[in-house]
Amino acid sequence: MKVVDVERIVVEVPFTQRQQKITAREVYNWCILELCRVETDSGHVGWGETVIHYTWARVSDEAVERVVGQSPAALMHDDSLGAGLQMALFDVVGKALEVPVYQLLGNKCRDWVPLSWWSIDASPQDWAAEAKDAVQAGYTSFKLKPRPWWDIVAQIDAICQVVPPHFKLDLDPNATWQNAATAIPIIKRLEAYDNVAIYETPIPQGDILGNRQIRAASNRPVAMHFGSPPYVTQIREEVCDGYVLCAGQSQLMRQAELSAEAAMPFWLQLVGNGLTTTWAAHLGAVFTHAAWPAITCINLYSHQLLKEAIDVVGGYHRVPEGPGLGVEIDEEAIARYRVPEETLKPLQGAPYALPEPRTICSVVYPDGSCVHISHSGQGYSYFGGGNGPAQAEGVRLETRADDGSEEWQQLFAQAQEHPVRDRWQQR
């Protein structure tokens, strides 16, 4: 069996209505997916998926050329091919052999795998509304992104008002809690909420002493991205209780085995839509320590691009038993969301992207002071560097789109150069 064709299809799948508003500042480009359709001389077809502006590895022209004319089984373990192409090769080999993908990966240890809801930072009201949707959809966990420009205590309190006691919240500040001295008081305040389950990377992972202090002070598990600091250091220094795994199949197999040797649970963080979530399910089916809910962000999308939507029951979804990935692509939906070739051709190989929003983001404090930033990435480095509090009671984020005024243009230009401290004025 040889690969005779690889087609790459770029689609733009709209986010849900609320997530369109929430993601507008930062991860709006995650709605752009590249689907890989692999066809073999035996007539079998495999599908894979890449979030072009996030996934661990895109699919290059060179990777496509390397696969055509070759056996898919000979190349499917090569992580350098990129997420979508590697996934499609596993799918097509499974279909040809008439076995589910998990049988190509190892010994199955679970029939159902845990899955989490996800959201970037948002107001307490929007997070609470997302949490209600998650409960209604069958989820029992929610991974959230605390940020210095929102009051995390108010956010968690709002969620806990609308979810049952068993619903768990995993918090990922992305190191913006700065250091142990600032992070531990925040963690202690959040201990009042039984729903809070896991902290991921509260401070920079390279801060060995600080992370040891946090782990000793916290009565909840601390998760870190695998390998930073090096695995041996993570284990020897006891800086975390488990891991976040995000990589290609071969690298994931190695990391999962090392995690199991250390008796460390982990979650798979493989962001994407229906295909990626299914791929993560097959991996989770054979990884003994994939006990924490996987993060795929499938809840962001208004359509899963599958004929039958993934059904979450009690926080878990069933691992498909059909050949390959075991799901059927909705080709009508793909055609509906496909980005026209005439839009892609002028890019000359550069990835398709939506325009970067021109927005002033103002971090507003209860005393009337504020900090204007031009984008969230700027805020990470500014607040992560200790230029503002990691957490402040009553803080909120106000956004102001380009209104065409000279005053807006001047402030935006200043904020692009450096965050601007000011007194808040409602405009």
Short mmCIF file of C-alpha atoms in Angstrom, two decimals:
data_model
loop_
_atom_site.label_atom_id
_atom_site.label_comp_id
_atom_site.label_asym_id
_atom_site.label_seq_id
_atom_site.Cartn_x
_atom_site.Cartn_y
_atom_site.Cartn_z
CA MET A 1 0.00 0.00 0.00
CA LYS A 2 1.41 3.38 -1.07
CA VAL A 3 0.29 6.97 -0.61
CA VAL A 4 -0.79 8.38 -3.96
CA ASP A 5 -2.11 11.77 -2.91
CA VAL A 6 -2.06 14.20 0.01
CA GLU A 7 -4.55 17.05 -0.12
CA ARG A 8 -4.39 19.90 2.36
CA ILE A 9 -7.64 21.78 2.94
CA VAL A 10 -7.79 25.02 4.93
CA VAL A 11 -11.08 25.65 6.70
CA GLU A 12 -12.27 28.45 8.95
CA VAL A 13 -14.74 27.02 11.44
CA PRO A 14 -16.58 29.70 13.43
CA PHE A 15 -16.33 29.57 17.19
CA THR A 16 -19.48 29.53 19.29
CA GLN A 17 -21.07 32.94 19.70
CA ARG A 18 -19.75 33.59 23.21
CA GLN A 19 -16.29 32.28 22.38
CA GLN A 20 -16.09 34.61 19.38
CA LYS A 21 -16.27 37.45 21.89
CA ILE A 22 -13.95 35.82 24.46
CA THR A 23 -11.24 34.85 21.96
CA ALA A 24 -11.30 38.07 19.95
CA ARG A 25 -8.19 39.47 21.67
CA GLU A 26 -5.89 36.48 21.52
CA VAL A 27 -6.67 33.01 20.13
CA TYR A 28 -9.07 34.04 17.37
CA ASN A 29 -6.84 32.35 14.76
CA TRP A 30 -7.42 28.92 16.29
CA CYS A 31 -10.58 28.78 14.18
CA ILE A 32 -8.33 28.14 11.16
CA LEU A 33 -7.68 24.43 10.61
CA GLU A 34 -5.73 22.57 7.96
CA LEU A 35 -7.18 19.16 7.16
CA CYS A 36 -4.96 16.49 5.59
CA ARG A 37 -6.64 13.97 3.30
CA VAL A 38 -4.36 11.03 2.50
CA GLU A 39 -5.31 8.59 -0.26
CA THR A 40 -3.58 5.28 -1.00
CA ASP A 41 -3.39 3.07 -4.09
CA SER A 42 -5.66 0.61 -2.26
CA GLY A 43 -8.44 3.21 -2.24
CA HIS A 44 -8.30 3.89 1.51
CA VAL A 45 -8.56 7.49 2.72
CA GLY A 46 -7.23 8.89 6.00
CA TRP A 47 -7.88 12.25 7.61
CA GLY A 48 -5.88 14.44 9.98
CA GLU A 49 -6.08 17.94 11.39
CA THR A 50 -3.82 20.83 12.39
CA VAL A 51 -4.62 24.11 14.11
CA ILE A 52 -2.25 26.14 11.94
CA HIS A 53 -1.62 28.86 14.50
CA TYR A 54 -1.13 26.64 17.54
CA THR A 55 -0.51 22.91 17.02
CA TRP A 56 2.95 21.57 17.92
CA ALA A 57 3.94 21.09 14.24
CA ARG A 58 2.50 22.21 10.90
CA VAL A 59 2.59 20.08 7.76
CA SER A 60 5.22 21.34 5.32
CA ASP A 61 5.46 20.93 1.55
CA GLU A 62 8.58 18.84 2.14
CA ALA A 63 6.68 16.49 4.46
CA VAL A 64 3.99 15.96 1.83
CA GLU A 65 6.59 15.23 -0.84
CA ARG A 66 8.31 12.76 1.48
CA VAL A 67 5.11 10.78 2.04
CA VAL A 68 3.78 10.49 -1.53
CA GLY A 69 4.81 7.18 -3.08
CA GLN A 70 5.75 5.66 0.28
CA SER A 71 4.10 3.19 2.64
CA PRO A 72 2.05 5.07 5.25
CA ALA A 73 2.98 2.44 7.87
CA ALA A 74 6.68 3.14 7.32
CA LEU A 75 6.33 6.85 8.04
CA MET A 76 3.46 7.22 10.52
CA HIS A 77 5.76 7.29 13.56
CA ASP A 78 7.73 10.27 12.19
CA ASP A 79 6.72 13.28 14.29
CA SER A 80 8.49 15.67 11.90
CA LEU A 81 5.68 15.18 9.36
CA GLY A 82 3.43 17.45 11.42
CA ALA A 83 0.24 16.88 13.37
CA GLY A 84 -2.34 16.57 10.61
CA LEU A 85 -0.29 14.37 8.29
CA GLN A 86 0.83 11.99 11.04
CA MET A 87 -2.76 11.65 12.24
CA ALA A 88 -3.98 10.93 8.70
CA LEU A 89 -1.36 8.21 8.20
CA PHE A 90 -2.47 6.42 11.36
CA ASP A 91 -6.08 6.76 10.24
CA VAL A 92 -5.43 5.27 6.80
CA VAL A 93 -3.29 2.40 8.13
CA GLY A 94 -5.97 1.53 10.68
CA LYS A 95 -8.60 1.52 7.95
CA ALA A 96 -6.49 -0.68 5.70
CA LEU A 97 -5.90 -3.19 8.51
CA GLU A 98 -9.51 -2.82 9.72
CA VAL A 99 -8.40 -2.01 13.29
CA PRO A 100 -8.89 1.07 15.48
CA VAL A 101 -5.90 3.38 15.84
CA TYR A 102 -5.39 2.52 19.50
CA GLN A 103 -4.40 -1.02 18.44
CA LEU A 104 -1.53 0.51 16.46
CA LEU A 105 -0.36 2.36 19.57
CA GLY A 106 -0.32 -0.21 22.37
CA ASN A 107 -2.43 -2.13 24.85
CA LYS A 108 -5.78 -0.59 25.62
CA CYS A 109 -6.27 0.27 29.30
CA ARG A 110 -9.54 2.23 29.18
CA ASP A 111 -12.69 2.37 27.02
CA TRP A 112 -13.64 5.92 28.00
CA VAL A 113 -11.26 8.88 28.27
CA PRO A 114 -11.72 12.11 30.27
CA LEU A 115 -12.15 15.41 28.44
CA SER A 116 -12.15 19.00 29.74
CA TRP A 117 -13.93 22.19 28.67
CA TRP A 118 -11.57 25.12 27.96
CA SER A 119 -11.50 28.91 27.83
CA ILE A 120 -8.99 31.72 27.63
CA ASP A 121 -9.42 34.52 30.19
CA ALA A 122 -12.81 36.22 30.37
CA SER A 123 -15.10 38.08 32.75
CA PRO A 124 -16.61 36.23 35.73
CA GLN A 125 -19.98 36.34 34.00
CA ASP A 126 -18.69 34.80 30.77
CA TRP A 127 -16.75 32.09 32.59
CA ALA A 128 -19.85 31.22 34.62
CA ALA A 129 -21.93 31.02 31.43
CA GLU A 130 -19.30 28.75 29.84
CA ALA A 131 -19.29 26.55 32.92
CA LYS A 132 -23.09 26.17 32.76
CA ASP A 133 -22.78 25.12 29.12
CA ALA A 134 -20.07 22.62 30.08
CA VAL A 135 -22.27 21.01 32.73
CA GLN A 136 -25.18 20.80 30.30
CA ALA A 137 -22.91 19.19 27.69
CA GLY A 138 -21.83 16.42 30.09
CA TYR A 139 -18.44 17.75 31.17
CA THR A 140 -17.18 17.57 34.75
CA SER A 141 -14.03 19.72 34.42
CA PHE A 142 -13.05 23.10 33.01
CA LYS A 143 -9.52 24.34 32.30
CA LEU A 144 -9.25 28.11 32.79
CA LYS A 145 -6.65 30.82 32.21
CA PRO A 146 -6.27 33.18 35.19
CA ARG A 147 -4.70 36.50 34.26
CA PRO A 148 -3.55 39.56 36.25
CA TRP A 149 -6.22 41.68 34.55
CA TRP A 150 -9.12 39.74 36.08
CA ASP A 151 -9.99 39.05 39.72
CA ILE A 152 -9.51 35.26 39.90
CA VAL A 153 -11.38 34.99 43.19
CA ALA A 154 -14.41 36.73 41.68
CA GLN A 155 -14.15 34.52 38.59
CA ILE A 156 -14.02 31.27 40.57
CA ASP A 157 -16.77 32.43 42.89
CA ALA A 158 -19.05 33.15 39.91
CA ILE A 159 -18.45 29.68 38.47
CA CYS A 160 -18.99 27.91 41.78
CA GLN A 161 -22.42 29.53 42.03
CA VAL A 162 -23.63 27.67 38.91
CA VAL A 163 -21.85 24.27 38.92
CA PRO A 164 -22.30 21.16 41.08
CA PRO A 165 -19.76 20.27 43.80
CA HIS A 166 -18.14 17.53 41.70
CA PHE A 167 -17.33 19.90 38.81
CA LYS A 168 -13.57 20.57 38.80
CA LEU A 169 -11.62 23.68 37.78
CA ASP A 170 -8.02 23.44 36.56
CA LEU A 171 -6.23 26.80 36.61
CA ASP A 172 -3.37 27.73 34.27
CA PRO A 173 -1.89 31.19 34.97
CA ASN A 174 0.87 30.56 32.38
CA ALA A 175 3.50 31.69 34.92
CA THR A 176 1.84 35.10 35.48
CA TRP A 177 1.65 34.54 39.24
CA GLN A 178 5.31 35.61 39.09
CA ASN A 179 6.96 33.85 42.04
CA ALA A 180 6.22 31.83 45.16
CA ALA A 181 5.79 34.93 47.32
CA THR A 182 2.94 36.24 45.16
CA ALA A 183 1.48 32.88 44.08
CA ILE A 184 1.07 31.24 47.49
CA PRO A 185 -1.33 33.89 48.91
CA ILE A 186 -3.49 33.52 45.78
CA ILE A 187 -3.49 29.74 46.14
CA LYS A 188 -4.42 30.02 49.81
CA ARG A 189 -7.40 32.23 48.97
CA LEU A 190 -8.58 29.73 46.37
CA GLU A 191 -8.43 26.84 48.88
CA ALA A 192 -11.85 28.03 50.03
CA TYR A 193 -13.31 26.63 46.79
CA ASP A 194 -13.51 22.83 46.71
CA ASN A 195 -14.10 22.92 42.95
CA VAL A 196 -10.52 24.09 42.32
CA ALA A 197 -8.58 20.96 41.37
CA ILE A 198 -5.18 21.56 39.71
CA TYR A 199 -2.74 24.44 39.19
CA GLU A 200 -0.68 24.41 36.00
CA THR A 201 2.53 26.46 35.75
CA PRO A 202 1.61 29.08 38.36
CA ILE A 203 5.10 30.61 38.07
CA PRO A 204 7.98 30.10 35.57
CA GLN A 205 8.82 26.41 35.47
CA GLY A 206 12.55 27.12 35.67
CA ASP A 207 12.12 28.54 39.18
CA ILE A 208 12.96 25.29 40.98
CA LEU A 209 12.93 26.66 44.52
CA GLY A 210 9.73 28.65 43.97
CA ASN A 211 7.87 25.69 42.51
CA ARG A 212 8.96 23.46 45.38
CA GLN A 213 7.62 26.06 47.82
CA ILE A 214 4.31 26.26 45.96
CA ARG A 215 3.90 22.50 45.85
CA ALA A 216 4.61 22.25 49.58
CA ALA A 217 2.13 25.04 50.36
CA SER A 218 -0.70 23.85 48.10
CA ASN A 219 -3.19 21.14 48.99
CA ARG A 220 -3.99 20.69 45.28
CA PRO A 221 -1.80 19.07 42.61
CA VAL A 222 0.60 21.19 40.54
CA ALA A 223 1.06 20.35 36.84
CA MET A 224 3.99 21.28 34.61
CA HIS A 225 4.74 20.90 30.92
CA PHE A 226 6.87 17.79 30.53
CA GLY A 227 10.61 18.41 30.20
CA SER A 228 10.89 21.99 31.48
CA PRO A 229 12.97 21.89 33.59
CA PRO A 230 14.48 18.59 32.40
CA TYR A 231 12.55 15.47 33.39
CA VAL A 232 15.22 14.21 35.81
CA THR A 233 15.26 17.59 37.53
CA GLN A 234 11.47 17.66 37.78
CA ILE A 235 11.45 14.26 39.46
CA ARG A 236 14.49 14.77 41.68
CA GLU A 237 13.44 18.20 42.92
CA GLU A 238 9.76 17.21 43.33
CA VAL A 239 8.50 20.40 41.71
CA CYS A 240 5.18 19.02 40.42
CA ASP A 241 2.58 16.29 40.84
CA GLY A 242 1.92 15.57 37.16
CA TYR A 243 2.41 16.69 33.61
CA VAL A 244 1.02 18.36 30.51
CA LEU A 245 1.96 16.41 27.36
CA CYS A 246 1.87 18.05 23.94
CA ALA A 247 3.87 16.51 21.08
CA GLY A 248 3.82 14.08 18.18
CA GLN A 249 2.96 10.41 18.61
CA SER A 250 6.48 9.07 19.07
CA GLN A 251 7.46 11.75 21.55
CA LEU A 252 4.19 11.27 23.42
CA MET A 253 4.84 7.53 23.73
CA ARG A 254 8.20 8.27 25.35
CA GLN A 255 6.86 10.95 27.67
CA ALA A 256 3.88 8.82 28.70
CA GLU A 257 6.18 5.92 29.56
CA LEU A 258 8.49 8.12 31.64
CA SER A 259 5.47 9.61 33.43
CA ALA A 260 4.23 6.12 34.24
CA GLU A 261 7.64 5.10 35.58
CA ALA A 262 7.47 8.01 38.00
CA ALA A 263 3.78 7.31 38.80
CA MET A 264 2.88 10.79 37.56
CA PRO A 265 -0.57 11.46 36.05
CA PHE A 266 -0.90 13.79 33.08
CA TRP A 267 -3.30 15.30 30.61
CA LEU A 268 -2.88 15.34 26.86
CA GLN A 269 -2.95 18.87 25.48
CA LEU A 270 -3.65 18.40 21.77
CA VAL A 271 -5.66 21.38 20.60
CA GLY A 272 -8.07 20.99 17.72
CA ASN A 273 -11.54 20.02 16.63
CA GLY A 274 -13.29 16.65 16.21
CA LEU A 275 -10.41 14.77 14.56
CA THR A 276 -7.84 15.94 17.10
CA THR A 277 -10.13 15.09 20.01
CA THR A 278 -10.61 11.60 18.58
CA TRP A 279 -6.85 11.19 18.04
CA ALA A 280 -6.29 12.20 21.68
CA ALA A 281 -8.88 9.59 22.73
CA HIS A 282 -6.95 6.78 21.01
CA LEU A 283 -3.73 7.92 22.68
CA GLY A 284 -5.43 8.22 26.05
CA ALA A 285 -6.81 4.72 25.63
CA VAL A 286 -3.31 3.20 25.81
CA PHE A 287 -1.56 5.61 28.20
CA THR A 288 -1.97 4.22 31.70
CA HIS A 289 -1.37 7.58 33.40
CA ALA A 290 -3.51 9.79 31.13
CA ALA A 291 -5.86 10.15 34.08
CA TRP A 292 -6.36 13.92 33.99
CA PRO A 293 -8.93 15.29 31.49
CA ALA A 294 -7.49 15.95 28.03
CA ILE A 295 -7.41 19.50 26.70
CA THR A 296 -8.43 19.74 23.04
CA CYS A 297 -10.58 22.92 23.05
CA ILE A 298 -13.23 21.22 20.94
CA ASN A 299 -15.91 23.20 22.81
CA LEU A 300 -14.74 26.39 21.04
CA TYR A 301 -16.02 25.24 17.64
CA SER A 302 -19.55 25.62 16.35
CA HIS A 303 -19.12 22.43 14.25
CA GLN A 304 -16.90 19.41 14.91
CA LEU A 305 -16.55 18.54 11.17
CA LEU A 306 -17.80 15.05 12.02
CA LYS A 307 -21.06 13.47 10.90
CA GLU A 308 -21.72 12.36 14.47
CA ALA A 309 -20.71 14.75 17.24
CA ILE A 310 -18.57 13.50 20.10
CA ASP A 311 -20.80 12.67 23.06
CA VAL A 312 -19.49 13.46 26.55
CA VAL A 313 -21.04 11.51 29.42
CA GLY A 314 -20.01 12.24 32.99
CA GLY A 315 -16.84 13.94 31.80
CA TYR A 316 -15.76 11.07 29.52
CA HIS A 317 -16.20 10.11 25.87
CA ARG A 318 -15.96 6.64 24.41
CA VAL A 319 -12.92 5.60 22.39
CA PRO A 320 -14.15 4.67 18.88
CA GLU A 321 -13.93 0.99 17.90
CA GLY A 322 -14.23 1.44 14.13
CA PRO A 323 -11.28 1.15 11.74
CA GLY A 324 -8.74 3.97 11.84
CA LEU A 325 -9.84 6.92 13.96
CA GLY A 326 -13.34 5.44 13.82
CA VAL A 327 -15.18 8.65 12.98
CA GLU A 328 -16.73 9.86 9.74
CA ILE A 329 -15.82 13.24 8.30
CA ASP A 330 -18.65 15.61 7.35
CA GLU A 331 -17.48 16.61 3.88
CA GLU A 332 -20.45 18.94 3.38
CA ALA A 333 -19.35 20.91 6.44
CA ILE A 334 -15.78 20.99 5.14
CA ALA A 335 -17.00 22.40 1.84
CA ARG A 336 -19.06 25.00 3.70
CA TYR A 337 -16.14 26.26 5.81
CA ARG A 338 -13.39 25.82 3.22
CA VAL A 339 -11.21 28.87 2.56
CA PRO A 340 -11.28 29.50 -1.23
CA GLU A 341 -8.10 28.81 -3.18
CA GLU A 342 -8.15 32.33 -4.57
CA THR A 343 -7.78 33.57 -0.98
CA LEU A 344 -4.85 31.24 -0.25
CA LYS A 345 -2.83 31.63 -3.47
CA PRO A 346 -1.71 35.25 -2.91
CA LEU A 347 -0.19 34.20 0.42
CA GLN A 348 2.55 32.28 -1.44
CA GLY A 349 2.84 29.54 1.15
CA ALA A 350 2.41 31.72 4.24
CA PRO A 351 -0.29 30.44 6.60
CA TYR A 352 -3.75 31.92 6.22
CA ALA A 353 -4.62 34.18 9.15
CA LEU A 354 -7.29 36.60 10.22
CA PRO A 355 -6.34 40.27 10.65
CA GLU A 356 -4.86 41.09 14.04
CA PRO A 357 -7.47 43.05 15.99
CA ARG A 358 -6.68 46.71 16.66
CA THR A 359 -7.77 46.95 20.26
CA ILE A 360 -6.62 48.82 23.32
CA CYS A 361 -6.89 46.60 26.38
CA SER A 362 -7.09 48.53 29.63
CA VAL A 363 -6.38 46.81 32.95
CA VAL A 364 -8.57 48.82 35.34
CA TYR A 365 -8.08 48.80 39.13
CA PRO A 366 -10.64 49.77 41.78
CA ASP A 367 -8.65 52.88 42.72
CA GLY A 368 -9.22 54.32 39.24
CA SER A 369 -5.74 53.66 37.89
CA CYS A 370 -5.20 51.59 34.77
CA VAL A 371 -2.60 50.12 32.44
CA HIS A 372 -3.21 50.22 28.68
CA ILE A 373 -1.77 47.39 26.59
CA SER A 374 -2.12 46.73 22.88
CA HIS A 375 -2.39 42.93 23.07
CA SER A 376 -2.45 40.12 25.65
CA GLY A 377 1.05 38.90 24.81
CA GLN A 378 2.41 42.25 25.92
CA GLY A 379 0.53 41.86 29.18
CA TYR A 380 2.15 38.49 29.92
CA SER A 381 5.68 39.85 29.78
CA TYR A 382 4.76 43.09 31.60
CA PHE A 383 2.90 41.56 34.53
CA GLY A 384 4.97 38.38 34.54
CA GLY A 385 8.00 40.63 34.97
CA GLY A 386 6.58 42.03 38.20
CA ASN A 387 5.45 45.40 36.81
CA GLY A 388 1.99 44.98 38.31
CA PRO A 389 0.23 42.76 40.82
CA ALA A 390 -0.30 39.10 39.91
CA GLN A 391 -3.76 39.33 41.44
CA ALA A 392 -5.84 42.30 42.56
CA GLU A 393 -9.30 42.34 44.05
CA GLY A 394 -11.80 44.01 41.73
CA VAL A 395 -9.48 44.35 38.73
CA ARG A 396 -11.11 44.05 35.31
CA LEU A 397 -10.23 44.32 31.62
CA GLU A 398 -11.88 46.93 29.41
CA THR A 399 -11.37 46.74 25.65
CA ARG A 400 -11.74 49.56 23.16
CA ALA A 401 -11.75 48.91 19.42
CA ASP A 402 -10.38 51.37 16.88
CA ASP A 403 -12.91 54.20 16.70
CA GLY A 404 -10.97 56.21 14.15
CA SER A 405 -10.22 59.05 16.54
CA GLU A 406 -6.83 60.71 16.79
CA GLU A 407 -6.84 60.18 20.55
CA TRP A 408 -7.30 56.40 20.06
CA GLN A 409 -4.52 56.26 17.44
CA GLN A 410 -2.06 58.04 19.70
CA LEU A 411 -2.79 55.83 22.70
CA PHE A 412 -2.61 52.67 20.60
CA ALA A 413 0.76 53.70 19.18
CA GLN A 414 2.07 54.36 22.70
CA ALA A 415 0.73 51.04 24.00
CA GLN A 416 2.38 49.15 21.15
CA GLU A 417 5.72 50.53 22.27
CA HIS A 418 5.19 49.91 25.99
CA PRO A 419 2.25 49.54 28.42
CA VAL A 420 0.86 52.92 29.42
CA ARG A 421 -0.01 53.73 33.03
CA ASP A 422 -2.89 56.17 33.33
CA ARG A 423 -6.04 57.14 35.19
CA TRP A 424 -9.10 55.32 33.88
CA GLN A 425 -11.60 57.36 31.91
CA GLN A 426 -14.67 55.76 30.39
CA ARG A 427 -14.68 56.84 26.75
#
